[in-house]
mmCIF file of C-alpha atoms in Angstrom:
data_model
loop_
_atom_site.group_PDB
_atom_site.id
_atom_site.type_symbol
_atom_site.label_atom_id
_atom_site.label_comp_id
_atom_site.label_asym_id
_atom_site.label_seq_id
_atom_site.Cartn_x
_atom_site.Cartn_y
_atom_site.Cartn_z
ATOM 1 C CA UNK A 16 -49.432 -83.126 -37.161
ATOM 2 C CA UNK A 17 -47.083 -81.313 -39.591
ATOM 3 C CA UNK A 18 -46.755 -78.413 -37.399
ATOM 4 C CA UNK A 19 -48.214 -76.348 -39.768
ATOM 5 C CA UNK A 20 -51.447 -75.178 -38.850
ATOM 6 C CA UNK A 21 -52.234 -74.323 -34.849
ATOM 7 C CA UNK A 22 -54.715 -76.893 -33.184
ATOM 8 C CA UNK A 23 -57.479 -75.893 -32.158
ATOM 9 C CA UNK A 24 -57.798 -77.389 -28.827
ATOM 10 C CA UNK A 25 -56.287 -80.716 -27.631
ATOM 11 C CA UNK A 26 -52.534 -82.382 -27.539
ATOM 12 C CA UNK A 27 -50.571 -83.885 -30.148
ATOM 13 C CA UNK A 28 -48.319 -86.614 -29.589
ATOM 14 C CA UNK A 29 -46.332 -88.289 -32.061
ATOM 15 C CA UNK A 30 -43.865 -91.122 -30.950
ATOM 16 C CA UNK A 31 -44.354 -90.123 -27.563
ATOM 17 C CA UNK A 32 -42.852 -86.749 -28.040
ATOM 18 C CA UNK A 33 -45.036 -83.645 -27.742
ATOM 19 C CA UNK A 34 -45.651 -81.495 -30.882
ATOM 20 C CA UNK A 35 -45.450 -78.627 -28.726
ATOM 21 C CA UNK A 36 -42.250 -79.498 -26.837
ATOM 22 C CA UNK A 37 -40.292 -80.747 -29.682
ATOM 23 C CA UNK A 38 -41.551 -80.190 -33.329
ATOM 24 C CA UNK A 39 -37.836 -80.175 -35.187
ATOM 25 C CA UNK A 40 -38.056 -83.636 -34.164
ATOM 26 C CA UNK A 41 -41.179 -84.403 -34.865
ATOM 27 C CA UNK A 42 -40.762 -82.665 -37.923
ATOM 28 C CA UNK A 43 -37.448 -85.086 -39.366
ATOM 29 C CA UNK A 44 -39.801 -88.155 -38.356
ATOM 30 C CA UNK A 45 -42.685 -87.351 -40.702
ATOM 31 C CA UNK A 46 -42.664 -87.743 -44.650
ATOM 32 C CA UNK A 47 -46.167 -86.345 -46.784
ATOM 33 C CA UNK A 48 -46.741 -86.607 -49.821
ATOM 34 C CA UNK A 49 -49.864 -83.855 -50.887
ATOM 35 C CA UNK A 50 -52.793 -83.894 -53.150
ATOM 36 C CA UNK A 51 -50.704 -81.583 -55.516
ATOM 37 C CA UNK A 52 -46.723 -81.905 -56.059
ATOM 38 C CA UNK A 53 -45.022 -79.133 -54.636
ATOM 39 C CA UNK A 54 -41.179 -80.047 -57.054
ATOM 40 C CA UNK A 55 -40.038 -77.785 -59.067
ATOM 41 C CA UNK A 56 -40.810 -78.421 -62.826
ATOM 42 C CA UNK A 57 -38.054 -76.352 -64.104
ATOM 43 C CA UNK A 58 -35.640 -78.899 -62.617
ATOM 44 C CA UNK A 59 -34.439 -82.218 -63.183
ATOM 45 C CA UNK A 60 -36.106 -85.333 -61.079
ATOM 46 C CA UNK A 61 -32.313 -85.812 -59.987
ATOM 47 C CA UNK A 62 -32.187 -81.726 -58.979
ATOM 48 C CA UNK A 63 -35.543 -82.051 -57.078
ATOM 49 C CA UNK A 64 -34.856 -84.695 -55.125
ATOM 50 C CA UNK A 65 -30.687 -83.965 -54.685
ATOM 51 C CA UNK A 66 -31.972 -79.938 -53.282
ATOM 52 C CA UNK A 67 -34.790 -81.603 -50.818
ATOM 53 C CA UNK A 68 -32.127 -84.396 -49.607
ATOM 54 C CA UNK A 69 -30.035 -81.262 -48.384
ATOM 55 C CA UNK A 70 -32.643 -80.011 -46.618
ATOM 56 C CA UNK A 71 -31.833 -83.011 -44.245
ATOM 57 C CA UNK A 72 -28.541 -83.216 -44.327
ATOM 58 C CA UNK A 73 -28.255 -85.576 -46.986
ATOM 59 C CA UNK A 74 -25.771 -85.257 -49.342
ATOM 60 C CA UNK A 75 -22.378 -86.456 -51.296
ATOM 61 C CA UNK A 76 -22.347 -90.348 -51.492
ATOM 62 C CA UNK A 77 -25.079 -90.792 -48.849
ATOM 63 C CA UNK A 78 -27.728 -88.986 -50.939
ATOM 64 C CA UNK A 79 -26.311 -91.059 -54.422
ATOM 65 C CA UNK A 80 -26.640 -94.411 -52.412
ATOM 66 C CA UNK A 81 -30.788 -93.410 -51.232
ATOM 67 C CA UNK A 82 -31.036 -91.755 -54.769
ATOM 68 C CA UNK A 83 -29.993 -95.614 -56.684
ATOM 69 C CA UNK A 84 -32.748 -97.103 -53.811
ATOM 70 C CA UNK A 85 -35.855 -95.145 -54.429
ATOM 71 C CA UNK A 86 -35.225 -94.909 -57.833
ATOM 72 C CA UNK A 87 -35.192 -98.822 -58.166
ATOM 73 C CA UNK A 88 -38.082 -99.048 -55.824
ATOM 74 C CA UNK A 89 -40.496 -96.819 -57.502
ATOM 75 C CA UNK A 90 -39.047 -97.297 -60.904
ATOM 76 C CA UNK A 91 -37.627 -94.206 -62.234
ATOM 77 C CA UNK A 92 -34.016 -94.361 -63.337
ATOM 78 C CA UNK A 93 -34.774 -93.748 -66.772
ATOM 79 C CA UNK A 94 -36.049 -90.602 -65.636
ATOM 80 C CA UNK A 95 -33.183 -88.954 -63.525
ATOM 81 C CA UNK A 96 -32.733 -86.536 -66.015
ATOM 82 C CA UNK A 97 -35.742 -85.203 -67.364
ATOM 83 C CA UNK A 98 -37.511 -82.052 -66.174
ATOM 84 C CA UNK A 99 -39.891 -82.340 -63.563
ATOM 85 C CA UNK A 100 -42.653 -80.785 -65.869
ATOM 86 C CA UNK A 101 -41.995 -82.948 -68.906
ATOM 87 C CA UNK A 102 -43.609 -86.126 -66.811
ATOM 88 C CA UNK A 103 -46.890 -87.179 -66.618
ATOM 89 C CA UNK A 104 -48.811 -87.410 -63.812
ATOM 90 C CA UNK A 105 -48.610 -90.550 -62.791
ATOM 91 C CA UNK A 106 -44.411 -90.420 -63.348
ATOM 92 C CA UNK A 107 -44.632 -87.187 -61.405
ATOM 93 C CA UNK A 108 -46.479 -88.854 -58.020
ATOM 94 C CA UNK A 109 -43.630 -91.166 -58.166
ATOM 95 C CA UNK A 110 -41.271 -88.608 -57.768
ATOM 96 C CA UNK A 111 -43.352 -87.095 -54.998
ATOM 97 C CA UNK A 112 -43.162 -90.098 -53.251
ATOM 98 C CA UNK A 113 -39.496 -90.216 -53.591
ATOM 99 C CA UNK A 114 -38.990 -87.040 -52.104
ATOM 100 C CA UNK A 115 -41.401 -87.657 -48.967
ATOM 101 C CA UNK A 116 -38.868 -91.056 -48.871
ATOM 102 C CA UNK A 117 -35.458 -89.321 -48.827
ATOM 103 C CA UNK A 118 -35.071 -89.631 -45.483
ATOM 104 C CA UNK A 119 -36.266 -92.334 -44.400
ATOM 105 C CA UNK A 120 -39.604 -91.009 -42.104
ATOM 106 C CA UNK A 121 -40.939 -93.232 -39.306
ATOM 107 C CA UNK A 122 -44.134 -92.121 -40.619
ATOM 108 C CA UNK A 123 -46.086 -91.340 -43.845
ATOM 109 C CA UNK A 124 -49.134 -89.384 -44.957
ATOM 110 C CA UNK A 125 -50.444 -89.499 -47.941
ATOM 111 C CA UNK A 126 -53.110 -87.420 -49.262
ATOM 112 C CA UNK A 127 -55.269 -88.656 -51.952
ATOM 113 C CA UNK A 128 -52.088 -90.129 -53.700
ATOM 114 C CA UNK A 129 -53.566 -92.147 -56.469
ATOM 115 C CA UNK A 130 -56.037 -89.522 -57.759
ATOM 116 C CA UNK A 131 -55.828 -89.857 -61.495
ATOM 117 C CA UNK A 132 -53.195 -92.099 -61.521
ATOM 118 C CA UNK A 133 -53.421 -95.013 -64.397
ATOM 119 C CA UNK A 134 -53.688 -98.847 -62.752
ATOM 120 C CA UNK A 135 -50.002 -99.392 -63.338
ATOM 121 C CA UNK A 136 -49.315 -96.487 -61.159
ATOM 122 C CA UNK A 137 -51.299 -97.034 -58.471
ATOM 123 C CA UNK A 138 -50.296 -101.045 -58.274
ATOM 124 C CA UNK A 139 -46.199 -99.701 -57.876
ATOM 125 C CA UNK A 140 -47.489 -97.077 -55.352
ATOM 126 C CA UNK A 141 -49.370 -99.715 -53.292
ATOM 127 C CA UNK A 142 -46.715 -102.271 -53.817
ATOM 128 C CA UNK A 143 -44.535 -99.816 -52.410
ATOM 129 C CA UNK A 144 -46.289 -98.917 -49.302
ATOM 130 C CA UNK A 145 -46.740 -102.084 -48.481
ATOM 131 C CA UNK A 146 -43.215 -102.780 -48.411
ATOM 132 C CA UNK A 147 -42.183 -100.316 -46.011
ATOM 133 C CA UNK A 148 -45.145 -101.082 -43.610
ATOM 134 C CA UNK A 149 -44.248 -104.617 -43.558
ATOM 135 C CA UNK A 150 -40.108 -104.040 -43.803
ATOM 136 C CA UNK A 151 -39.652 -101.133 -42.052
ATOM 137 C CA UNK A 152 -42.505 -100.792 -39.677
ATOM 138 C CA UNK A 153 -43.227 -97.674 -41.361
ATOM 139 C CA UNK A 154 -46.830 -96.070 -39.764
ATOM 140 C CA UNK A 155 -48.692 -94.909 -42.932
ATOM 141 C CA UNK A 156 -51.645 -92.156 -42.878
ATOM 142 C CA UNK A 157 -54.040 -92.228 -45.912
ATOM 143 C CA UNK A 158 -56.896 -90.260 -46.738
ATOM 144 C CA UNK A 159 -59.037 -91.067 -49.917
ATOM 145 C CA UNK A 160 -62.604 -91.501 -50.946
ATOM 146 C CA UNK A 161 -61.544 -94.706 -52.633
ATOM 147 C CA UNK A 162 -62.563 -96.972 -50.073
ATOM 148 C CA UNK A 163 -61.066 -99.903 -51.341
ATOM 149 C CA UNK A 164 -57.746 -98.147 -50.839
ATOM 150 C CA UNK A 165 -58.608 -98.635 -47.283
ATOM 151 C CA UNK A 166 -59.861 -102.058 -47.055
ATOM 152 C CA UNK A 167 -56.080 -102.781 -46.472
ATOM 153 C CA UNK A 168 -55.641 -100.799 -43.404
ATOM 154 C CA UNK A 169 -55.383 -101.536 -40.182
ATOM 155 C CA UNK A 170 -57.139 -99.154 -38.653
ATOM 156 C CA UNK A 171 -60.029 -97.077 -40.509
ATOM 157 C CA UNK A 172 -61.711 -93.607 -39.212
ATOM 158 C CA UNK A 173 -64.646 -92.319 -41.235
ATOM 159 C CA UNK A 174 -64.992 -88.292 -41.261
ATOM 160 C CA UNK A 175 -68.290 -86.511 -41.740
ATOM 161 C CA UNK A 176 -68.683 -83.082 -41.615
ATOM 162 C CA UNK A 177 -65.259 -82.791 -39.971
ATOM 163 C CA UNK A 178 -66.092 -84.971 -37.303
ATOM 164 C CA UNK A 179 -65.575 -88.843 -36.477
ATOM 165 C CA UNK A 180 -68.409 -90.518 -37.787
ATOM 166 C CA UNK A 181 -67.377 -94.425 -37.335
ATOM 167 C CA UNK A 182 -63.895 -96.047 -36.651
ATOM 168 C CA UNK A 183 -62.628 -99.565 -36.205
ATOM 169 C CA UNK A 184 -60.959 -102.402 -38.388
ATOM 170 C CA UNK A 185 -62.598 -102.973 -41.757
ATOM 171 C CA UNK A 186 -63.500 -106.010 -40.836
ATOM 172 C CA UNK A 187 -65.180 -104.454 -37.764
ATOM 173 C CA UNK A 188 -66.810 -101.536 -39.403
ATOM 174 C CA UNK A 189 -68.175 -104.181 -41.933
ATOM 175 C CA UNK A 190 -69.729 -106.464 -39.188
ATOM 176 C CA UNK A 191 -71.324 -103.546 -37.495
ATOM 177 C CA UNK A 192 -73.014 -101.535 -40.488
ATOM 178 C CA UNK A 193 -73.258 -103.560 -43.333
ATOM 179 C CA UNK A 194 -74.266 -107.348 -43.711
ATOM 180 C CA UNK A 195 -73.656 -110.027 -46.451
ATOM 181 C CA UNK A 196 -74.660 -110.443 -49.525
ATOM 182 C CA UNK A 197 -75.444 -113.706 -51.646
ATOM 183 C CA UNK A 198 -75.362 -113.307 -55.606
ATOM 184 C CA UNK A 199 -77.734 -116.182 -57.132
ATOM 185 C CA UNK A 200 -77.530 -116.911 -61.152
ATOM 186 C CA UNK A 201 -80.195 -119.083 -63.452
ATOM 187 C CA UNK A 202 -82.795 -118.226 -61.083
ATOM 188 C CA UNK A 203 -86.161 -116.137 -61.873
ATOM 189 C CA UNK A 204 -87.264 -113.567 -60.049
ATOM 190 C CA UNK A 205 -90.333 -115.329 -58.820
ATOM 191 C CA UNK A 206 -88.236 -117.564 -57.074
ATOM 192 C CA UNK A 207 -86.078 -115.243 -55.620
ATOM 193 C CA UNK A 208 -89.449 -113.635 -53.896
ATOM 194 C CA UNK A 209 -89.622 -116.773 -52.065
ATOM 195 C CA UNK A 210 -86.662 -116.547 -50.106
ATOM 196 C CA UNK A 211 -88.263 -113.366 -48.329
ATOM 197 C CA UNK A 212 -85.058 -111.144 -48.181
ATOM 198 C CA UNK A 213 -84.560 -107.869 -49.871
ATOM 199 C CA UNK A 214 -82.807 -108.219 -53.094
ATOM 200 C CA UNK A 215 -81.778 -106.191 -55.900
ATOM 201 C CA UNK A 216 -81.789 -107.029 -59.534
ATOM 202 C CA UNK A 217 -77.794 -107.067 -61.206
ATOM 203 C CA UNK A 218 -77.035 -108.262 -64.802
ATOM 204 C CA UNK A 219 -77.806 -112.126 -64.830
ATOM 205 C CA UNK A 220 -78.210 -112.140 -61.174
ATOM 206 C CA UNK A 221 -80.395 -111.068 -58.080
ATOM 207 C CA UNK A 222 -78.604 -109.808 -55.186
ATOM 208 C CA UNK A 223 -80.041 -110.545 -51.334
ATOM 209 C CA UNK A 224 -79.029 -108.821 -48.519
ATOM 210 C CA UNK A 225 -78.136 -110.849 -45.327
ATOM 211 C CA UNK A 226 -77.596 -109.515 -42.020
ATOM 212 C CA UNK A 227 -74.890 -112.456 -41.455
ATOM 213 C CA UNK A 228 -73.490 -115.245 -43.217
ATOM 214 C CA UNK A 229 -75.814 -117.544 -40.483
ATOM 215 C CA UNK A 230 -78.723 -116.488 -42.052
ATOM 216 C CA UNK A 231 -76.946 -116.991 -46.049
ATOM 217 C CA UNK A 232 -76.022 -120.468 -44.568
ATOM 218 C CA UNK A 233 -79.897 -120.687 -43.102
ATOM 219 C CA UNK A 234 -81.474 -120.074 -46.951
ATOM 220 C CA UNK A 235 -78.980 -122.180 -48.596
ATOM 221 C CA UNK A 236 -79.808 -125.050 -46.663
ATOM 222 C CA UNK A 237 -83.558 -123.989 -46.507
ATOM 223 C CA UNK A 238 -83.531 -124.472 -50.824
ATOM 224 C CA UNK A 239 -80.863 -126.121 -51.686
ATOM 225 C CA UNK A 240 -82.531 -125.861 -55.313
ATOM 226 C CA UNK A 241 -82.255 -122.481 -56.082
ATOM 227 C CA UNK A 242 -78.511 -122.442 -55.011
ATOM 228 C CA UNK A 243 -76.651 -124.303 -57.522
ATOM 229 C CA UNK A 244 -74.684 -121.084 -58.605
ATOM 230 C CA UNK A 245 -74.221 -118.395 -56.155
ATOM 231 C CA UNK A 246 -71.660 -116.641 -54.376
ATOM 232 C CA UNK A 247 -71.139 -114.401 -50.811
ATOM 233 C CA UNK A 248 -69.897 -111.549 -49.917
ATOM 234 C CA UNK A 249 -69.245 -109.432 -47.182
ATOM 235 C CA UNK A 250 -70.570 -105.753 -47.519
ATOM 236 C CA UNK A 251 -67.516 -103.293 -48.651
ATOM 237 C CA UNK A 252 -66.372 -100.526 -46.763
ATOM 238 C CA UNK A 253 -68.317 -98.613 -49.808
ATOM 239 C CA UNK A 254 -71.272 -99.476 -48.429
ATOM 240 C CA UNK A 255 -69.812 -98.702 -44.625
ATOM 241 C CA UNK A 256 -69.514 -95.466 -45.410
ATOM 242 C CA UNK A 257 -73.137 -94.863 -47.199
ATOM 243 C CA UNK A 258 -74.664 -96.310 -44.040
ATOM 244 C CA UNK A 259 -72.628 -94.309 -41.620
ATOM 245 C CA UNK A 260 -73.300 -91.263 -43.315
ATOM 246 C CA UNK A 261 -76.242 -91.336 -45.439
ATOM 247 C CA UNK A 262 -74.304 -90.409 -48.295
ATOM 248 C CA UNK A 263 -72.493 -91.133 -51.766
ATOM 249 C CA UNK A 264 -69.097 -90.762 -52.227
ATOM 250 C CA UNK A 265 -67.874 -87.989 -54.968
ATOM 251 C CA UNK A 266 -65.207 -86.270 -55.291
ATOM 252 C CA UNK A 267 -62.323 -85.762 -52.887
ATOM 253 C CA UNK A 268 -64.398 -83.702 -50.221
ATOM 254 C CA UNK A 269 -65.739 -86.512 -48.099
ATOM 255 C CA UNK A 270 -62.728 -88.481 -46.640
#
């Protein structure tokens, strides 16, 4: 998409506009941030961002103005001055983000941005993103093996192996490979062996597995005595992915 790499068969079409007719354009309409930050750490957060704002024509007043806005959005004026390699990491994807900003991109990939980022981090960077995509109408692309990171999304593809393994809403993807689940406390386990559904033994509670919330509704109603503190749940897109695939998710190779 980044006009980086040659595909390997197939057409690309961003915006309507063909990567092979007219990548400079393609090109100005794209902002990614990558797994690893590619600023200089020699430099300034101000010199970083002020020598990649050239880069597209942004400079003088225009580039102070969109310097004062990201800086407020993603909460690093007090950092303007400090060398790239003096921040942490989590003050350092910030900064990355910043610069995939400058210019205001249509669209937005992110790759694995919140990896080993602390909770505060991560809540600005969502907060953020969300902004744009419901402000701006800005398309965002986001690959992680957090899958609650995705739960947001409006549209979710699951990759195995390279290839397309599953792909729909999450709500969709839920209904289709996972069911519900009911979480009963103050019960015994003898009891819960009554109810004739698979279950699975959590601290203070049994878990059952239900393929729908008819058949919760079904039990509940069915003994009404052994459901005086419970709770459903819809299956997360955790366990989407472990059905789809057969496997767990580690590390950052399975997307």
């Amino acid at each position: 998409m980044c006009g980086q790499l040659g595909k390997d068969a197939g057409s690309i079409h961003i915006g309507g506009v063909d990567l092979d007719q007219d990548l400079d354009s393609i090109k100005r309409s794209l902002g990614v941030v990558f797994q690893n930050s590619v600023l200089d750490k020699e430099l300034s957060v101000r010199d970083n961002l002020e020598s990649r704002a050239a880069l597209y024509g942004i400079s003088g007043r225009n580039f102070k103005v969109r310097l004062a806005e990201l800086a407020k959005l993603l909460e690093f004026e007090d950092l303007l001055k400090r060398p790239v390699g003096k921040l942490s990491g989590g003050q350092r994807r910030r900064i990355d983000i910043a610069r995939a900003l400058l210019h205001r991109p249509r669209i937005l990939i992110l790759d694995e941005p919140t990896t080993g980022l602390d909770p505060q981090t991560r809540n600005i960077l969502w907060s953020v993103i969300g902004d744009l995509r419901k402000n701006e109408g800005m398309t965002v692309f986001l690959t992680t093996h957090y899958m609650e990171e995705a739960a947001d999304a409006d549209y979710v593809v699951i990759l195995d192996s390279g290839r397309i393994a599953a792909e729909g809403t999450p709500l969709e993807l839920k209904n289709t490979f996972t069911g519900d689940f009911i979480t009963i406390y103050g019960v015994e386990e003898s009891q819960i062996k009554t109810l004739g559904a698979p279950y699975t033994s959590i601290r203070d509670a049994y878990r059952l597995s239900v393929a729908d919330t008819a058949e919760a509704t079904k039990l509940i109603l069915q003994y009404p005595e052994l459901f005086q503190d419970f709770e459903i749940t819809k299956g997360k897109l955790d366990d989407v992915f472990l059905a789809v695939t057969g496997k767990k998710l580690s590390g950052g190779t399975d997307k």
